[in-house]
Short mmCIF file of C-alpha atoms and ligand atoms in Angstrom, two decimals:
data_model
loop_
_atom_site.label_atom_id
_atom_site.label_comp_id
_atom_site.label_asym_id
_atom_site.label_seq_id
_atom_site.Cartn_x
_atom_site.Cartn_y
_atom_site.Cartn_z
CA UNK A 1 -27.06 -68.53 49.97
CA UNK A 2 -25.12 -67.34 47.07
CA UNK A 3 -21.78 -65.43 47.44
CA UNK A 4 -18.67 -64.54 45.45
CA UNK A 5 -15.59 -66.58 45.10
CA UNK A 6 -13.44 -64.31 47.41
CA UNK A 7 -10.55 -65.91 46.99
CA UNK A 8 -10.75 -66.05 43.13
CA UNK A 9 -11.78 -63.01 42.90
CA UNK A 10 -8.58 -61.28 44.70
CA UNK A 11 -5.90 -64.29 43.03
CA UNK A 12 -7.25 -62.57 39.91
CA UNK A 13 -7.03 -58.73 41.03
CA UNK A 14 -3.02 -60.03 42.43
CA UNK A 15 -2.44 -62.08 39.29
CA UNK A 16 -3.31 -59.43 36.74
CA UNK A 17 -1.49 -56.88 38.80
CA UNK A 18 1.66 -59.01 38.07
CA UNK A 19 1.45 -58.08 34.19
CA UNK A 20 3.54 -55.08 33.00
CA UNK A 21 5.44 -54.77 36.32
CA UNK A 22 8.92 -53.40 36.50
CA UNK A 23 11.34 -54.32 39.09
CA UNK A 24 10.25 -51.57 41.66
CA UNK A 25 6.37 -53.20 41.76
CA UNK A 26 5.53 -50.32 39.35
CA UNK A 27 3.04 -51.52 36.45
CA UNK A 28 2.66 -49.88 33.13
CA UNK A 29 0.24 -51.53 30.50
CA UNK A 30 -0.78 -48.30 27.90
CA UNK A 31 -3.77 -49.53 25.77
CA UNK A 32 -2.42 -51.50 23.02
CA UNK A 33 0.86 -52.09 24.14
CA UNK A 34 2.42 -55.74 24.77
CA UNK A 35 1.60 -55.88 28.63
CA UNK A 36 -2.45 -54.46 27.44
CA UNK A 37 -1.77 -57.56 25.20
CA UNK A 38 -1.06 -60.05 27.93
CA UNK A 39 -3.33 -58.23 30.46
CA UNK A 40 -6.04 -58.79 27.97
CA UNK A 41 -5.39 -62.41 27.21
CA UNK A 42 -5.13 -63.43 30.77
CA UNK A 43 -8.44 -62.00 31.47
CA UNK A 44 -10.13 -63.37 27.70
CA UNK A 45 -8.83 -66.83 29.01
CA UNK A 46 -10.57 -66.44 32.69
CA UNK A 47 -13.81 -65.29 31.18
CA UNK A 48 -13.66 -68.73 29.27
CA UNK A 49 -12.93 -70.51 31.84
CA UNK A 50 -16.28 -69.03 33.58
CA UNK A 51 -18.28 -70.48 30.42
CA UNK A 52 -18.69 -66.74 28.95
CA UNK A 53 -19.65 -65.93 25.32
CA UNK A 54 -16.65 -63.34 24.58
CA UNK A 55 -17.06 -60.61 22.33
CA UNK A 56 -14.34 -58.51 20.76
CA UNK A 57 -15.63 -55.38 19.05
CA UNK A 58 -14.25 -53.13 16.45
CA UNK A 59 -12.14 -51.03 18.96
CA UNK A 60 -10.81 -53.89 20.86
CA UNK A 61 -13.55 -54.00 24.12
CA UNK A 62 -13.68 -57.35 25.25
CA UNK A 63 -17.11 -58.55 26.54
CA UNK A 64 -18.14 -61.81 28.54
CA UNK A 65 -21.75 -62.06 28.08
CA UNK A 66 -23.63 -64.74 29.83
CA UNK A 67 -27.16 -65.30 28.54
CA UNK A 68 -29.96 -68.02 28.18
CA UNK A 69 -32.83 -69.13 25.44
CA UNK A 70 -35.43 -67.81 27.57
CA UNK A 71 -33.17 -63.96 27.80
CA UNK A 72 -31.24 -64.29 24.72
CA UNK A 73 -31.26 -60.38 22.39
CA UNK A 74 -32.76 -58.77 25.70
CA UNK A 75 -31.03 -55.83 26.62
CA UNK A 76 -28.70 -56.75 29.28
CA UNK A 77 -27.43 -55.75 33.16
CA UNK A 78 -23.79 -54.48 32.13
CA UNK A 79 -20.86 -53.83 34.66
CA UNK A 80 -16.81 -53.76 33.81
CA UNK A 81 -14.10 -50.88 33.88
CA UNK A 82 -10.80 -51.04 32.01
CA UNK A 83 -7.56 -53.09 32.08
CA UNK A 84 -5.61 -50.28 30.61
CA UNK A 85 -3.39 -48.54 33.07
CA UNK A 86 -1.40 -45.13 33.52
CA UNK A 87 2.48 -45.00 34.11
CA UNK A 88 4.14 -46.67 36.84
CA UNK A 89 0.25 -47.62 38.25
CA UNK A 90 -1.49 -49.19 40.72
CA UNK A 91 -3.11 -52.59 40.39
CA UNK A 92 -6.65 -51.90 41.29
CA UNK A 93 -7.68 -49.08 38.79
CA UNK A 94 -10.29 -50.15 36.21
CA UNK A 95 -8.94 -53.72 37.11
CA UNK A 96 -10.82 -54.51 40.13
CA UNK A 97 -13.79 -53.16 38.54
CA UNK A 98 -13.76 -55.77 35.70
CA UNK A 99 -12.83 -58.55 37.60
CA UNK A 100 -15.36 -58.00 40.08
CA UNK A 101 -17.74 -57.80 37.60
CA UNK A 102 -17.03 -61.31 36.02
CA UNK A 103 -17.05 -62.99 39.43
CA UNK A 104 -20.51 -61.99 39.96
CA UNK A 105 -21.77 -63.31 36.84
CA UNK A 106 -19.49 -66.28 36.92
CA UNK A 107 -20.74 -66.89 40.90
CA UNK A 108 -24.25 -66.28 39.16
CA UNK A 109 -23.86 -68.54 36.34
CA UNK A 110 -22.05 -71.51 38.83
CA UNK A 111 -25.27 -71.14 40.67
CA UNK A 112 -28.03 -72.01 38.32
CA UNK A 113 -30.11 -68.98 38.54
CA UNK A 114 -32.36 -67.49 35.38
CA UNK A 115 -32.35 -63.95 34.92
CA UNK A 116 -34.82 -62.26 33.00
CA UNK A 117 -31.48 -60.36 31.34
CA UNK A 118 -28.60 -61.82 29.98
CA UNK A 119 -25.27 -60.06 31.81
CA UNK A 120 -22.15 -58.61 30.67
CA UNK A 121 -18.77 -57.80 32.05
CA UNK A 122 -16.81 -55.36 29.54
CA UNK A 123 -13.15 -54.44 29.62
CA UNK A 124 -13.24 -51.31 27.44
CA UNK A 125 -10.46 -50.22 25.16
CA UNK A 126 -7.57 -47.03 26.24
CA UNK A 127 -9.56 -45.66 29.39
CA UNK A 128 -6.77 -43.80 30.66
CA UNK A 129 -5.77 -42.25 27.94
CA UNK A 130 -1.77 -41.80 28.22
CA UNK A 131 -0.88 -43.29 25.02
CA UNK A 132 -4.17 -42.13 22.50
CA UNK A 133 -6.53 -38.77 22.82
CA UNK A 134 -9.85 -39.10 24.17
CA UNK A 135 -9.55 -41.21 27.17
CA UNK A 136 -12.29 -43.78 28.12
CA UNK A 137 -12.69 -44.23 23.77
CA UNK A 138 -13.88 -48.05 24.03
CA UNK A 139 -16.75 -46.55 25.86
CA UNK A 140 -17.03 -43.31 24.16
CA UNK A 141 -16.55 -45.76 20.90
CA UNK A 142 -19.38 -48.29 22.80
CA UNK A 143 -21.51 -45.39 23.53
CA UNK A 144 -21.57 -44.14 19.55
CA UNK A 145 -19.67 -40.95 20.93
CA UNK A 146 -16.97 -41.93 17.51
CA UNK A 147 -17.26 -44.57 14.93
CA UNK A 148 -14.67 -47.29 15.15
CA UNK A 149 -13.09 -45.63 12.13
CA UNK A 150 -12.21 -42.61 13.31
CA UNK A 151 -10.78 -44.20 16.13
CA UNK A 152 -8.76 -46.57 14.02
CA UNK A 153 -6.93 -43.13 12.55
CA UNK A 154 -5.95 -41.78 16.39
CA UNK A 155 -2.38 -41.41 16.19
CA UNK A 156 -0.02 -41.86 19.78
CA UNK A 157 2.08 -39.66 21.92
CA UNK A 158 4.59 -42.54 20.76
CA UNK A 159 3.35 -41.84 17.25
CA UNK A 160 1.64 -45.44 16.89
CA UNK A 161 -1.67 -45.50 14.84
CA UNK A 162 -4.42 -46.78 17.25
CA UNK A 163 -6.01 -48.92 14.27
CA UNK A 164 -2.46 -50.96 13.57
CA UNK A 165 -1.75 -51.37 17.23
CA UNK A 166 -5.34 -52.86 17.67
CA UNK A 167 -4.30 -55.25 14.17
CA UNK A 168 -0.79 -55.93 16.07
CA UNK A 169 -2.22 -57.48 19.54
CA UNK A 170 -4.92 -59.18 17.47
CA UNK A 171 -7.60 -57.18 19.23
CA UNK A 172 -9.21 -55.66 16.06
CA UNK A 173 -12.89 -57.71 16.78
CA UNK A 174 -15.47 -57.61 14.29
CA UNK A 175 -18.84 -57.02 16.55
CA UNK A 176 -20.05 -53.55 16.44
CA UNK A 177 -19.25 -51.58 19.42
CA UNK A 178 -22.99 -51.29 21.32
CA UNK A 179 -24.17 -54.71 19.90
CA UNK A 180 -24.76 -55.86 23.42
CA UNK A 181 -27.41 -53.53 24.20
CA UNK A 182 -27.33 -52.50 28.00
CA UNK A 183 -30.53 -52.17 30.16
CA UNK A 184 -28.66 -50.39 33.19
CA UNK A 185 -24.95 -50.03 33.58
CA UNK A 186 -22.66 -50.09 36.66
CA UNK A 187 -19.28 -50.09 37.45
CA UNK A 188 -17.56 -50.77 40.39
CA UNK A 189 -13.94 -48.94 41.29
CA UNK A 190 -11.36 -47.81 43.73
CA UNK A 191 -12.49 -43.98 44.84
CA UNK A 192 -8.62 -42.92 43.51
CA UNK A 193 -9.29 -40.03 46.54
CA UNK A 194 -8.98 -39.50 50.01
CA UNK A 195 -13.19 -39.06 51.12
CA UNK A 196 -14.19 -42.59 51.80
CA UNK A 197 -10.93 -43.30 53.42
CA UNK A 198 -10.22 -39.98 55.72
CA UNK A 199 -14.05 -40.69 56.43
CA UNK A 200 -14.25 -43.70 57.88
CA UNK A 201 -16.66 -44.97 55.20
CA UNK A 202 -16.92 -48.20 54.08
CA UNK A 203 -18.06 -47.82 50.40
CA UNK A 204 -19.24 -44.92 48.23
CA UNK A 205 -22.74 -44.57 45.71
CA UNK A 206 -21.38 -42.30 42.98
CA UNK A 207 -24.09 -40.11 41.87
CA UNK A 208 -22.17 -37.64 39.31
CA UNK A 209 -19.19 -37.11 37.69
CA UNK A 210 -16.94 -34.42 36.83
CA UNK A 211 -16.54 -32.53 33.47
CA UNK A 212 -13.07 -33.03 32.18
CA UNK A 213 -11.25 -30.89 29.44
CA UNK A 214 -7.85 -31.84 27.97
CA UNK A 215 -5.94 -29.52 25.65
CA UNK A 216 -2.07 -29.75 24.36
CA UNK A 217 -0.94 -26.51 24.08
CA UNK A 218 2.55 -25.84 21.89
CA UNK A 219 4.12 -22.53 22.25
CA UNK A 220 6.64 -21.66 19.52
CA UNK A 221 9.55 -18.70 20.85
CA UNK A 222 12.86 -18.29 19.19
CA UNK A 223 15.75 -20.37 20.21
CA UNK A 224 18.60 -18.89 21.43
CA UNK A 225 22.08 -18.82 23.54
CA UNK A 226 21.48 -18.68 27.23
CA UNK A 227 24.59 -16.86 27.93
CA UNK A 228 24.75 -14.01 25.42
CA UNK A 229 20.68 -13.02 24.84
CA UNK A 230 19.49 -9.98 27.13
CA UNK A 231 16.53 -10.68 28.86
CA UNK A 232 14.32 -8.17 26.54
CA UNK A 233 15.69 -9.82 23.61
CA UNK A 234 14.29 -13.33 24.60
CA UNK A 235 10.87 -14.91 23.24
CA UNK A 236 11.33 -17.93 25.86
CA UNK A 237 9.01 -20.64 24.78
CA UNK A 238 9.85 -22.32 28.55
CA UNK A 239 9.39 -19.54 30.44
CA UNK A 240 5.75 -18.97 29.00
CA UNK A 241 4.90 -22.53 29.55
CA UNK A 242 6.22 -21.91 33.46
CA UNK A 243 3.64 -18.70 33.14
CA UNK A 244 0.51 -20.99 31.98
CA UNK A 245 0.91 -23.46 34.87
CA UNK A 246 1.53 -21.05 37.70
CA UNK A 247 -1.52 -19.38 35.34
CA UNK A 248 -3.46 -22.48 35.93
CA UNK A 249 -2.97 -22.91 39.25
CA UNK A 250 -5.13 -19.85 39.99
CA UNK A 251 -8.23 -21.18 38.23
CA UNK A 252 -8.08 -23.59 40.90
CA UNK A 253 -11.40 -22.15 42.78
CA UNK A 254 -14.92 -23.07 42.51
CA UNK A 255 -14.32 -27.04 42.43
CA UNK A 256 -12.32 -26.23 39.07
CA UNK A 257 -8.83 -28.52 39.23
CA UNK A 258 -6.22 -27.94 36.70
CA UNK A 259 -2.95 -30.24 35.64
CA UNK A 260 -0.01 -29.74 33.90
CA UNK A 261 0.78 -33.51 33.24
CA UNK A 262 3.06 -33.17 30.41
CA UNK A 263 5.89 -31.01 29.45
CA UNK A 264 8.35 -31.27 26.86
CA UNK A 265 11.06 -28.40 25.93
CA UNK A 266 13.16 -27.88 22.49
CA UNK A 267 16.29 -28.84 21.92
CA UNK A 268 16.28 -29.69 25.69
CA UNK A 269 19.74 -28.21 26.16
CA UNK A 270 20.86 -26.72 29.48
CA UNK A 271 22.30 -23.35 27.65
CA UNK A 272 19.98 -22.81 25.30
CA UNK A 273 16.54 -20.66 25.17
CA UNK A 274 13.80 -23.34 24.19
CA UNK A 275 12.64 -22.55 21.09
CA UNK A 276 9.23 -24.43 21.58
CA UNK A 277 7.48 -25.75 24.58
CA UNK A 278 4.69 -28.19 24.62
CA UNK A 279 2.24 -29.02 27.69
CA UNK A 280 -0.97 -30.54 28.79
CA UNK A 281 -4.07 -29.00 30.49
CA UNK A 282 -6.39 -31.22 32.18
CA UNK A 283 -9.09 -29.03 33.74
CA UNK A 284 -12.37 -30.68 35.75
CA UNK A 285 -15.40 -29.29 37.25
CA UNK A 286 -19.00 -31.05 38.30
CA UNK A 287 -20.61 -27.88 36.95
CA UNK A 288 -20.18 -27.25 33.02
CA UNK A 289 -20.20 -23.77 33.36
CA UNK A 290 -17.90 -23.38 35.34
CA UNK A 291 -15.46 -25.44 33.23
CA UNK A 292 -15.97 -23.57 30.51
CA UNK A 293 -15.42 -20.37 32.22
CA UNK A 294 -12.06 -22.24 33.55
CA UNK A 295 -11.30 -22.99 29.71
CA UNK A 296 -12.11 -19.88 28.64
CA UNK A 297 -9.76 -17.58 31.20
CA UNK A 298 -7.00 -19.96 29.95
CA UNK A 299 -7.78 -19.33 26.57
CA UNK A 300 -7.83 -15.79 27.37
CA UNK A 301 -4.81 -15.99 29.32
CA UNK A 302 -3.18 -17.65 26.61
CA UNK A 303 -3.48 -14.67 24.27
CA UNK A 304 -2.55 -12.22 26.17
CA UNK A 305 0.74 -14.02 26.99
CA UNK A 306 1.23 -14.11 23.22
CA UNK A 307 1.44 -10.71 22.76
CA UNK A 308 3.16 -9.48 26.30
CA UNK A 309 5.82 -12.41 25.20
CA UNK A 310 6.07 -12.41 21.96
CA UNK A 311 5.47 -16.34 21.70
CA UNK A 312 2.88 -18.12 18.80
CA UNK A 313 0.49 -20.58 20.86
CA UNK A 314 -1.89 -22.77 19.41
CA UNK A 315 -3.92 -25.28 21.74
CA UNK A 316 -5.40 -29.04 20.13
CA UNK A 317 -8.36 -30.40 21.85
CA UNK A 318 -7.50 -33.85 23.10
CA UNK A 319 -10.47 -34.49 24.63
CA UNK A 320 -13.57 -33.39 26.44
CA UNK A 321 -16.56 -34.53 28.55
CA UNK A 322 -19.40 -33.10 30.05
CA UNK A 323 -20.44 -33.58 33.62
CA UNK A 324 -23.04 -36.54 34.23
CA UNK A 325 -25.39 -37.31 37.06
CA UNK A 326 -25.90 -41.22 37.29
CA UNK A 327 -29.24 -42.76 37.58
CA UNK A 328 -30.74 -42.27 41.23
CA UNK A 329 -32.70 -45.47 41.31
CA UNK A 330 -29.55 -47.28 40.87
CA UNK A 331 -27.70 -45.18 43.38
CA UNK A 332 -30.64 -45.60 45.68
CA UNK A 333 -29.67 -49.48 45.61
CA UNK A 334 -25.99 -49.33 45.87
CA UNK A 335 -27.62 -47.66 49.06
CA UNK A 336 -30.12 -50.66 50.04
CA UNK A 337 -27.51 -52.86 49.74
CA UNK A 338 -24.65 -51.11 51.49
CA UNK A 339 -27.26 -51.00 54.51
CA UNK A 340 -28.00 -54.69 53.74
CA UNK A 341 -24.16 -55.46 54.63
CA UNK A 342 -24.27 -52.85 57.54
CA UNK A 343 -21.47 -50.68 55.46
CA UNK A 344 -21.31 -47.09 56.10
CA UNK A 345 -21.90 -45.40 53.10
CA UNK A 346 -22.15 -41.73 51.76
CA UNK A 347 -23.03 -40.51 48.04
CA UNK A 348 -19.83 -39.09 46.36
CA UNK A 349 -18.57 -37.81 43.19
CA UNK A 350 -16.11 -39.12 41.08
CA UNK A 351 -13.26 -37.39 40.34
CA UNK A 352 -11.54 -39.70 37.68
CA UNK A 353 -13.08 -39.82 34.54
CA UNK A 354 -14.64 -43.49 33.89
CA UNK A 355 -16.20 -45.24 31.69
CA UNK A 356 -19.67 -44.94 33.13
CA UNK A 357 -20.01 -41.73 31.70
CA UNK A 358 -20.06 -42.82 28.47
CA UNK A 359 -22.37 -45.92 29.22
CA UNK A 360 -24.37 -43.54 30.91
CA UNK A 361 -25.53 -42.12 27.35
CA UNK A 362 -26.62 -45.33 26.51
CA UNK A 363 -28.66 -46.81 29.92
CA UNK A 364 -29.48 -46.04 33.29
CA UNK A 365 -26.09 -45.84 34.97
CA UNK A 366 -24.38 -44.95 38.18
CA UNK A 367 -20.93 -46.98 40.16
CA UNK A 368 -20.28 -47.86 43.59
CA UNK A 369 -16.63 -46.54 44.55
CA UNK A 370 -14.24 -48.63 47.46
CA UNK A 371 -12.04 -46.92 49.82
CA UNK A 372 -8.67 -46.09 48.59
CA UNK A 373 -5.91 -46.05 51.25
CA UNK A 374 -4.50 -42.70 51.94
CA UNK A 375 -6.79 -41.48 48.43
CA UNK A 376 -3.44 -42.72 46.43
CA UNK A 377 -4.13 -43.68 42.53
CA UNK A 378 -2.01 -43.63 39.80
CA UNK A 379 0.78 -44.77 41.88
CA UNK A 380 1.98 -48.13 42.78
CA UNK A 381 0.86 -47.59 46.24
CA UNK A 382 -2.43 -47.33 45.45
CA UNK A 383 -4.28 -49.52 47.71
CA UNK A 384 -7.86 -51.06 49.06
CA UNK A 385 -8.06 -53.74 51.74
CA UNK A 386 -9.06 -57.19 50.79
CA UNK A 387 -12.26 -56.71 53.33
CA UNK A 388 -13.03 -53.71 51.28
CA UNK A 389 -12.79 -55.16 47.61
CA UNK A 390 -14.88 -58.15 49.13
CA UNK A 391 -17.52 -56.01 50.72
CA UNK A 392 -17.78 -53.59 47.57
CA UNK A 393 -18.05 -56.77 45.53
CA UNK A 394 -20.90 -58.30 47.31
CA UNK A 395 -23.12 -54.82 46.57
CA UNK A 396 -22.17 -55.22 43.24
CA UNK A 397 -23.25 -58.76 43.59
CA UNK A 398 -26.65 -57.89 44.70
CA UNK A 399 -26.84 -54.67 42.43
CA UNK A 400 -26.89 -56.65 39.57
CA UNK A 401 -29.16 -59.42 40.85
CA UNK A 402 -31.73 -57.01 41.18
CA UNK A 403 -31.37 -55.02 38.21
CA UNK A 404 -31.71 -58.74 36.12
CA UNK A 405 -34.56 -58.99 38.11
CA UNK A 406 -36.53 -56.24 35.85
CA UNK A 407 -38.61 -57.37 33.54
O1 LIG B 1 -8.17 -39.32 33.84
C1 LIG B 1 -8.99 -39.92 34.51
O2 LIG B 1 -9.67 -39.35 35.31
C2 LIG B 1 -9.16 -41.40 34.36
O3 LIG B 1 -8.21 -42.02 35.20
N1 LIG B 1 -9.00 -41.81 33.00
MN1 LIG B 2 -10.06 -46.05 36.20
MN1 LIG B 3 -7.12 -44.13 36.00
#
């Protein structure tokens, strides 16, 4: 009987991990930057090794495509994640996801079998989003969500333009994003929260996603000394910024979770009033109308502390998503085959954005989630056992065998 490559597959989730480490066992590789470079060679030169057709598209997503005469332009059974990580991350985000995806098809490919589908392992470009506005753009990109050009243009929080940085690592492929057309998509990942683990579950079948909203918000006041200004004379750029996250706290009802990620004051000077203040909001909800009701009582919000402060706020859209409920028939085998390995399962949301909602615009979709120790992501103690990453694997394993299976 055929089965993954354990070992191979976790030397690969431990070796990758390794790239963009600092000293404390923290790992930062932003899309595009010379660790994403190195992460993204390492992987290109293990998808090689498994005898993979590689495909680099206009926005950088690398693809190892395995397919036949007798499948060859059919659409085909896709899986992968991202590479890309946040700051100071954890090594199993998006990673395990794409590596698991290429030791199925390289297991599947070792073993001889013909599938009626060609499959496809994809490593899409600046999931997380830290460094460029949207996140998960290779997919949205992929997807047709925004042409490789506009893309190209995105300029960085570092002020980088996405287009040259893709040029600079030698990532700037020529395929057209989509040109691997998917029949079903589905990605495998860490849960990044505390359900499966608290739980006792084994392994989760994602069947929606959250909405998520991001917004930069600047607020302009007047800058001024701290020690001689009465309080009435002050238009405190910081302390309205303090007001809109203790603001945002309180949309915190209804499923509706809000983030302040960023903050950055001006001049920064201990004794002086900050004459503009700039922050993020990153609001989610599974129901789209209640995030936009949470957007629009900050937007509301927002006005009102214009006037009662006497502050000028504008707000950029970095990036937005709707809410998506994955394909049941696919959840309904992440199911089958969960039983099939005597894993205790449940159905579960995901709480991360991913790039399965983006795929899911093009295919049938839906992801299987591991347990994540503790729920900790985007932190270098982010953790899943290797039993778990195995176990998860071999669903994905048989996920995809049966999905190839359709004629
Ligand atoms: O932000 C997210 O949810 C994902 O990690 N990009
Ligand atoms: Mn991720
Ligand atoms: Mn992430």
């Amino acid at each position: 009987m055929t089965a993954i490559n354990a070992k191979r597959l976790i030397n690969h989730i431990n070796e990758l991990g390794k790239i963009g480490i600092d000293s404390q066992g923290r790992r930062t590789r932003l899309a595009l930057d010379d660790s994403d470079k190195l992460a993204r060679d390492k992987l290109v030169q293990w998808m090689r090794e498994a005898g993979l057709r590689i495909i680099i598209d206009k926005i950088g997503n690398i693809i190892a495509l395995w397919e036949n005469d007798s499948n060859k332009n059919k659409p085909a059974v896709m899986t992968g994640s991202h590479i890309d990580t946040v700051i100071n991350a954890g090594q199993f985000d998006g990673c395990y996801g794409v590596l698991a995806g290429l030791e199925v098809i390289q297991t599947l490919k070792e073993s001889n079998k013909i599938f009626p589908r060609p499959l496809a392992a994809a490593a899409f470009t600046n999931e997380e989003g830290v460094r460029y506005s949207p996140d998960m753009l290779g997919s949205l990109v992929y997807a047709g969500g925004m042409t490789p050009e506009q893309a190209h243009k995105i300029i960085g929080v570092d002020k980088t333009i996405l287009g040259e940085e893709l040029a600079r690592i030698n990532y700037l492929g020529t395929s057209e994003p989509g040109c691997i057309k998917p029949h079903a998509f589905i990605e495998l990942h860490i849960e990044q929260g505390p359900i499966l683990d608290s739980q006792n579950y084994d392994i989760g079948a994602v069947e929606n996603l959250q909405g998520i909203s991001w917004q930069k918000i600047i607020i302009e006041g007047v800058q001024n000394h701290a020690g001689t200004t009465p309080i009435l004379y002050r238009q405190d750029a910081g302390l309205a910024a303090a007001k809109i996250i203790t603001f945002m706290r309180t949309l915190c009802e209804n499923n509706t979770l809000a983030t302040a990620g960023c903050i950055e004051f001006q001049p920064n000077a201990i004794n002086v009033i900050p004459s503009k203040a700039i922050l993020t909001a990153d609001l989610r909800n599974p129901d789209e109308n209640l995030l936009c009701e949470s957007e629009n009582k900050l937007a509301n919000f927002i006005s009102q502390l214009e006037k009662t402060d006497r502050v000028k706020i504008s707000v950029e859209r970095l990036s937005r998503f709707k809410p998506v409920i994955f394909d049941s028939k696919i959840v309904g085998l992440v199911e089958k085959f969960s039983a099939k390995y005597n894993l205790k399962c449940r159905r579960i949301t995901s709480g991360a954005g991913q790039d399965a909602q983006n795929m899911a615009l093009m295919c049938p979709t839906a992801m299987i989630f591991a347990p994540s120790k503790d729920g900790i992501s985007h932190n270098p103690r982010e953790f899943t056992s290797e039993k778990d990453l195995i176990s998860c694997t071999n669903v994905l394993f048989d996920v995809i065998q049966e999905l190839a299976k359709e004629a």
